[in-house]
Amino acid sequence: MDNKKRVQKENPANGANPLSTLFLWYTRHIFWESNRRDLTFDDIYDPLEADESERLGNQLERTRITMNQIQQVDLVGRKSYITEWNRELEKRRQLEYALNSEGKKILPKHAKASLSKALVRMFFWQNAWLALIQIVNFLVFVVVQPIFLGWVIDYFKVGQDVSTAARDKALLYVTWMILAKLGNVVMIHHGYRVSWLMGMRARVACCTLIYRKTLRLNKSVLDQTAAGQVVNLMSNDVSRFDQFFMFFNNVWITPIQIILIVYVMWDSIGVLLMVGIAILVVIAVPLQSIVIYTSKILRSKIAVLTDTRVQLMSELVAGIQVVKMYAWEKPFEKIVNKTRLAEMRKITATSHVRSIFLSSMVYTERTTLFATLVLFVLMGHHLTADISFVMATYFNILQLSIIYMMPSGLIAVGEASVSIKRIQEFLLLDEITTSKVEVLKIAERSTKDEIILTEKIKEVLQRDDARANLPVEINFHRVSANWVSGQLPPTLNELSFKVEAGSLCALAGTVGSGKSAILNLLLRELPLGAGIVSLRQKLDEEFSASKQQSGFHMDNANLKISYASQDAWMFSGTVRENILFGQEFDAERYGEVTEACALRRDFEQLPKGDLT
């Protein structure tokens, strides 16, 4: 674990002038460098402050509310910070509910906290800016280009006025057409940039929520949650936001674009334009409906199969020694291949659906244009070059919007809704219920709901620091706790014992007798149902359960508990970094710990010692 912050190059987007921002000229250096040599980590710029993962996570999480709205008190003062997601959870908690026969809450159907609402609140104004860019592009620059093209073609008609004034007007039309195309290119690339940026921010923000949620999961839920599911959420599901923001606005912009094109072309071909659009819609709508519905169903099935496959591979890698020892390679290979084959069948089906969808773009526009032009001639109209070219251009635009952009938006909405639902279900899993810890009162609240620090705090902190290394006495008095609420018999039931300060205590018992439950209770990973748990360093007074209320009690608010996991694990780094686990290197302390753990001999056998 590298706790050092890497110094990276300043992002050139900071301080870029408007012209450089418009044409993305500030990105030229990294393209030049990549053309000369392979890029390294040192070539990557420092992210913008608005794109940092911590900031994005906090943006999705934090919104300011008053204490009157939610009864929450902290050291901030009159106003408290609560997360966007927690705002949804708070609405859910404040709803009225009934109890079923098993004593569980029955909430209304609309009571589920909505991650989509939290995302809408976060990205509403950013999406409004993206929508403005796409409106200018698709409803202005794209629509006016065929008009200028028709005017330019009209200049070259046989027998047309070729005077200097007409030529100047034609050159003006060409200039307008070039400027419209330039505006179209600039806007479409800025639209892509903003949509990808929003997708990245949504992806990073949701990954931050998922990561923070894993740190708060209840131990029983954590045991039931597959590691592959979390990996799939953070690698596959969140990636759907990239496509969502790119195509979402086209769902409602496309109908407006159709109305504008009908208005522009009505004088030229009249009702035949509606016939052409009707042919386009008749071909496109059934195909779109099938593609969207099938893609959503396949996406849901693929996500489940991917979770299963990733979890299976994780367990196989973790137990590879056992697999090798019993020569189980072939049976496990069949299991993995069977799971992967089922996943690949669904992925292949999705690819076939997408290929049918994309291939429809090849023939739809040509079929529609051919049928419309034939009807135009059969009805006795005179077909000219400007009408045919303008009509071809507009049908190409309509084909792109109706056959590709709008369906892609609907598909992206469907896939994103599946991903959001999966992420939301994970975020709604039960968390650790932190039991209230009674400690010495170090602050008093004024009538204005503000925390007033007193001289008592300094005394308490100095006293706690002075006895930080004193031994701790542990008292359990009629303690009951359960991993699953309401399950009988409880994991721990009416447990009482005392561990003297400074003594060594080892727990022994059969499997499932509650040894790990006691340790998790001390760490407050397991919620305390009833009884008293006391951790005391001040031993001049005898422990008395009758004088204390049920719950956790400690006489040192700064008390730390050392914990060694039952499952050994390492991260990618040196031996020393694994031991320090992100803490600062203290040579004296490091030497004492490694000596106590008898690691010196192990260091000598490694090629680079503890720096291996």
PDB file of C-alpha atoms in Angstrom, residues 285-428:
ATOM      1  CA  VAL A 285     -40.208   0.840 -34.618  1.00  0.00           C
ATOM      2  CA  PRO A 286     -40.864  -2.940 -34.526  1.00  0.00           C
ATOM      3  CA  LEU A 287     -37.151  -3.589 -34.907  1.00  0.00           C
ATOM      4  CA  GLN A 288     -36.332  -1.098 -32.146  1.00  0.00           C
ATOM      5  CA  SER A 289     -38.902  -2.578 -29.789  1.00  0.00           C
ATOM      6  CA  ILE A 290     -37.514  -6.083 -30.237  1.00  0.00           C
ATOM      7  CA  VAL A 291     -33.906  -4.924 -29.898  1.00  0.00           C
ATOM      8  CA  ILE A 292     -34.543  -2.834 -26.750  1.00  0.00           C
ATOM      9  CA  TYR A 293     -36.585  -5.506 -24.976  1.00  0.00           C
ATOM     10  CA  THR A 294     -34.169  -8.308 -25.909  1.00  0.00           C
ATOM     11  CA  SER A 295     -31.098  -6.278 -24.909  1.00  0.00           C
ATOM     12  CA  LYS A 296     -32.545  -5.506 -21.478  1.00  0.00           C
ATOM     13  CA  ILE A 297     -33.424  -9.162 -20.804  1.00  0.00           C
ATOM     14  CA  LEU A 298     -30.030 -10.400 -21.990  1.00  0.00           C
ATOM     15  CA  ARG A 299     -28.232  -7.719 -19.949  1.00  0.00           C
ATOM     16  CA  SER A 300     -29.933  -8.923 -16.750  1.00  0.00           C
ATOM     17  CA  LYS A 301     -29.016 -12.554 -17.453  1.00  0.00           C
ATOM     18  CA  ILE A 302     -25.421 -11.729 -18.421  1.00  0.00           C
ATOM     19  CA  ALA A 303     -24.899  -9.784 -15.181  1.00  0.00           C
ATOM     20  CA  VAL A 304     -25.948 -12.788 -13.065  1.00  0.00           C
ATOM     21  CA  LEU A 305     -23.793 -15.201 -15.070  1.00  0.00           C
ATOM     22  CA  THR A 306     -20.790 -12.871 -14.853  1.00  0.00           C
ATOM     23  CA  ASP A 307     -21.188 -12.645 -11.069  1.00  0.00           C
ATOM     24  CA  THR A 308     -21.210 -16.448 -10.866  1.00  0.00           C
ATOM     25  CA  ARG A 309     -18.179 -16.827 -13.123  1.00  0.00           C
ATOM     26  CA  VAL A 310     -16.065 -14.183 -11.331  1.00  0.00           C
ATOM     27  CA  GLN A 311     -16.943 -15.645  -7.927  1.00  0.00           C
ATOM     28  CA  LEU A 312     -16.087 -19.161  -9.130  1.00  0.00           C
ATOM     29  CA  MET A 313     -12.696 -18.023 -10.443  1.00  0.00           C
ATOM     30  CA  SER A 314     -11.964 -16.136  -7.213  1.00  0.00           C
ATOM     31  CA  GLU A 315     -12.680 -19.229  -5.115  1.00  0.00           C
ATOM     32  CA  LEU A 316     -10.663 -21.409  -7.496  1.00  0.00           C
ATOM     33  CA  VAL A 317      -7.607 -19.146  -7.302  1.00  0.00           C
ATOM     34  CA  ALA A 318      -7.916 -18.897  -3.515  1.00  0.00           C
ATOM     35  CA  GLY A 319      -8.036 -22.702  -3.175  1.00  0.00           C
ATOM     36  CA  ILE A 320      -5.588 -23.583  -5.954  1.00  0.00           C
ATOM     37  CA  GLN A 321      -3.301 -25.469  -3.535  1.00  0.00           C
ATOM     38  CA  VAL A 322      -6.111 -27.871  -2.604  1.00  0.00           C
ATOM     39  CA  VAL A 323      -7.081 -28.271  -6.264  1.00  0.00           C
ATOM     40  CA  LYS A 324      -3.494 -29.140  -7.189  1.00  0.00           C
ATOM     41  CA  MET A 325      -3.001 -31.469  -4.223  1.00  0.00           C
ATOM     42  CA  TYR A 326      -6.049 -33.601  -5.102  1.00  0.00           C
ATOM     43  CA  ALA A 327      -5.497 -33.305  -8.887  1.00  0.00           C
ATOM     44  CA  TRP A 328      -8.906 -31.689  -9.413  1.00  0.00           C
ATOM     45  CA  GLU A 329      -7.815 -29.594 -12.394  1.00  0.00           C
ATOM     46  CA  LYS A 330      -9.955 -31.394 -14.983  1.00  0.00           C
ATOM     47  CA  PRO A 331     -13.255 -31.393 -13.014  1.00  0.00           C
ATOM     48  CA  PHE A 332     -12.862 -27.725 -12.127  1.00  0.00           C
ATOM     49  CA  GLU A 333     -11.927 -26.929 -15.727  1.00  0.00           C
ATOM     50  CA  LYS A 334     -15.250 -28.434 -16.829  1.00  0.00           C
ATOM     51  CA  ILE A 335     -17.154 -26.403 -14.235  1.00  0.00           C
ATOM     52  CA  VAL A 336     -15.481 -23.152 -15.273  1.00  0.00           C
ATOM     53  CA  ASN A 337     -15.950 -23.905 -18.991  1.00  0.00           C
ATOM     54  CA  LYS A 338     -19.625 -24.710 -18.454  1.00  0.00           C
ATOM     55  CA  THR A 339     -20.189 -21.420 -16.616  1.00  0.00           C
ATOM     56  CA  ARG A 340     -18.221 -19.423 -19.169  1.00  0.00           C
ATOM     57  CA  LEU A 341     -20.040 -21.153 -22.068  1.00  0.00           C
ATOM     58  CA  ALA A 342     -23.428 -20.179 -20.618  1.00  0.00           C
ATOM     59  CA  GLU A 343     -22.212 -16.574 -20.269  1.00  0.00           C
ATOM     60  CA  MET A 344     -20.770 -16.511 -23.805  1.00  0.00           C
ATOM     61  CA  ARG A 345     -24.049 -17.771 -25.265  1.00  0.00           C
ATOM     62  CA  LYS A 346     -25.854 -14.748 -23.837  1.00  0.00           C
ATOM     63  CA  ILE A 347     -23.069 -12.389 -24.939  1.00  0.00           C
ATOM     64  CA  THR A 348     -23.176 -13.890 -28.439  1.00  0.00           C
ATOM     65  CA  ALA A 349     -26.945 -13.441 -28.536  1.00  0.00           C
ATOM     66  CA  THR A 350     -26.476  -9.783 -27.533  1.00  0.00           C
ATOM     67  CA  SER A 351     -23.915  -9.339 -30.309  1.00  0.00           C
ATOM     68  CA  HIS A 352     -26.333 -10.829 -32.846  1.00  0.00           C
ATOM     69  CA  VAL A 353     -29.084  -8.466 -31.705  1.00  0.00           C
ATOM     70  CA  ARG A 354     -26.757  -5.474 -32.018  1.00  0.00           C
ATOM     71  CA  SER A 355     -25.503  -6.579 -35.446  1.00  0.00           C
ATOM     72  CA  ILE A 356     -29.097  -6.845 -36.717  1.00  0.00           C
ATOM     73  CA  PHE A 357     -29.789  -3.404 -35.306  1.00  0.00           C
ATOM     74  CA  LEU A 358     -26.687  -1.839 -36.945  1.00  0.00           C
ATOM     75  CA  SER A 359     -27.194  -3.617 -40.290  1.00  0.00           C
ATOM     76  CA  SER A 360     -30.691  -2.147 -40.510  1.00  0.00           C
ATOM     77  CA  MET A 361     -29.057   1.265 -40.986  1.00  0.00           C
ATOM     78  CA  VAL A 362     -27.648   0.126 -44.335  1.00  0.00           C
ATOM     79  CA  TYR A 363     -30.933  -0.635 -46.088  1.00  0.00           C
ATOM     80  CA  THR A 364     -33.515   1.449 -44.211  1.00  0.00           C
ATOM     81  CA  GLU A 365     -32.470   4.861 -45.516  1.00  0.00           C
ATOM     82  CA  ARG A 366     -32.028   3.638 -49.118  1.00  0.00           C
ATOM     83  CA  THR A 367     -35.358   1.821 -49.116  1.00  0.00           C
ATOM     84  CA  THR A 368     -37.177   4.859 -47.752  1.00  0.00           C
ATOM     85  CA  LEU A 369     -35.527   7.284 -50.188  1.00  0.00           C
ATOM     86  CA  PHE A 370     -36.212   5.030 -53.188  1.00  0.00           C
ATOM     87  CA  ALA A 371     -39.895   4.580 -52.317  1.00  0.00           C
ATOM     88  CA  THR A 372     -40.389   8.313 -51.723  1.00  0.00           C
ATOM     89  CA  LEU A 373     -38.706   9.390 -54.970  1.00  0.00           C
ATOM     90  CA  VAL A 374     -40.669   6.813 -57.000  1.00  0.00           C
ATOM     91  CA  LEU A 375     -43.966   8.047 -55.546  1.00  0.00           C
ATOM     92  CA  PHE A 376     -42.881  11.655 -56.145  1.00  0.00           C
ATOM     93  CA  VAL A 377     -42.344  10.971 -59.893  1.00  0.00           C
ATOM     94  CA  LEU A 378     -45.466   8.785 -60.267  1.00  0.00           C
ATOM     95  CA  MET A 379     -47.585  11.612 -58.886  1.00  0.00           C
ATOM     96  CA  GLY A 380     -46.418  13.819 -61.785  1.00  0.00           C
ATOM     97  CA  HIS A 381     -43.925  16.025 -59.996  1.00  0.00           C
ATOM     98  CA  HIS A 382     -40.729  17.189 -61.651  1.00  0.00           C
ATOM     99  CA  LEU A 383     -37.693  15.752 -59.893  1.00  0.00           C
ATOM    100  CA  THR A 384     -34.754  18.153 -59.791  1.00  0.00           C
ATOM    101  CA  ALA A 385     -31.220  17.763 -58.476  1.00  0.00           C
ATOM    102  CA  ASP A 386     -31.688  20.125 -55.532  1.00  0.00           C
ATOM    103  CA  ILE A 387     -34.852  18.288 -54.372  1.00  0.00           C
ATOM    104  CA  SER A 388     -33.299  14.813 -54.682  1.00  0.00           C
ATOM    105  CA  PHE A 389     -30.027  15.755 -52.942  1.00  0.00           C
ATOM    106  CA  VAL A 390     -31.739  17.665 -50.149  1.00  0.00           C
ATOM    107  CA  MET A 391     -34.246  14.840 -49.676  1.00  0.00           C
ATOM    108  CA  ALA A 392     -31.411  12.266 -49.612  1.00  0.00           C
ATOM    109  CA  THR A 393     -29.524  14.325 -47.020  1.00  0.00           C
ATOM    110  CA  TYR A 394     -32.570  14.752 -44.780  1.00  0.00           C
ATOM    111  CA  PHE A 395     -33.496  11.068 -44.975  1.00  0.00           C
ATOM    112  CA  ASN A 396     -29.906  10.240 -44.049  1.00  0.00           C
ATOM    113  CA  ILE A 397     -30.252  12.509 -40.989  1.00  0.00           C
ATOM    114  CA  LEU A 398     -33.625  10.959 -40.086  1.00  0.00           C
ATOM    115  CA  GLN A 399     -32.257   7.461 -40.570  1.00  0.00           C
ATOM    116  CA  LEU A 400     -29.339   8.226 -38.223  1.00  0.00           C
ATOM    117  CA  SER A 401     -31.648   9.754 -35.610  1.00  0.00           C
ATOM    118  CA  ILE A 402     -34.548   7.288 -35.788  1.00  0.00           C
ATOM    119  CA  ILE A 403     -32.629   4.082 -36.465  1.00  0.00           C
ATOM    120  CA  TYR A 404     -29.481   4.694 -34.413  1.00  0.00           C
ATOM    121  CA  MET A 405     -29.471   7.649 -32.006  1.00  0.00           C
ATOM    122  CA  MET A 406     -32.955   7.263 -30.516  1.00  0.00           C
ATOM    123  CA  PRO A 407     -32.822   3.441 -30.172  1.00  0.00           C
ATOM    124  CA  SER A 408     -29.323   3.683 -28.708  1.00  0.00           C
ATOM    125  CA  GLY A 409     -30.722   6.094 -26.138  1.00  0.00           C
ATOM    126  CA  LEU A 410     -33.577   3.737 -25.268  1.00  0.00           C
ATOM    127  CA  ILE A 411     -31.186   0.766 -25.062  1.00  0.00           C
ATOM    128  CA  ALA A 412     -28.811   2.785 -22.871  1.00  0.00           C
ATOM    129  CA  VAL A 413     -31.702   3.754 -20.581  1.00  0.00           C
ATOM    130  CA  GLY A 414     -32.740   0.090 -20.275  1.00  0.00           C
ATOM    131  CA  GLU A 415     -29.219  -1.152 -19.542  1.00  0.00           C
ATOM    132  CA  ALA A 416     -28.509   1.709 -17.137  1.00  0.00           C
ATOM    133  CA  SER A 417     -31.757   1.011 -15.260  1.00  0.00           C
ATOM    134  CA  VAL A 418     -30.676  -2.615 -14.784  1.00  0.00           C
ATOM    135  CA  SER A 419     -27.249  -1.518 -13.536  1.00  0.00           C
ATOM    136  CA  ILE A 420     -28.712   1.127 -11.212  1.00  0.00           C
ATOM    137  CA  LYS A 421     -31.118  -1.450  -9.792  1.00  0.00           C
ATOM    138  CA  ARG A 422     -28.239  -3.864  -9.096  1.00  0.00           C
ATOM    139  CA  ILE A 423     -26.132  -1.135  -7.474  1.00  0.00           C
ATOM    140  CA  GLN A 424     -29.143   0.057  -5.475  1.00  0.00           C
ATOM    141  CA  GLU A 425     -29.841  -3.444  -4.169  1.00  0.00           C
ATOM    142  CA  PHE A 426     -26.237  -3.683  -3.011  1.00  0.00           C
ATOM    143  CA  LEU A 427     -26.403  -0.281  -1.319  1.00  0.00           C
ATOM    144  CA  LEU A 428     -29.566  -1.355   0.540  1.00  0.00           C
TER     145      LEU A 428
END
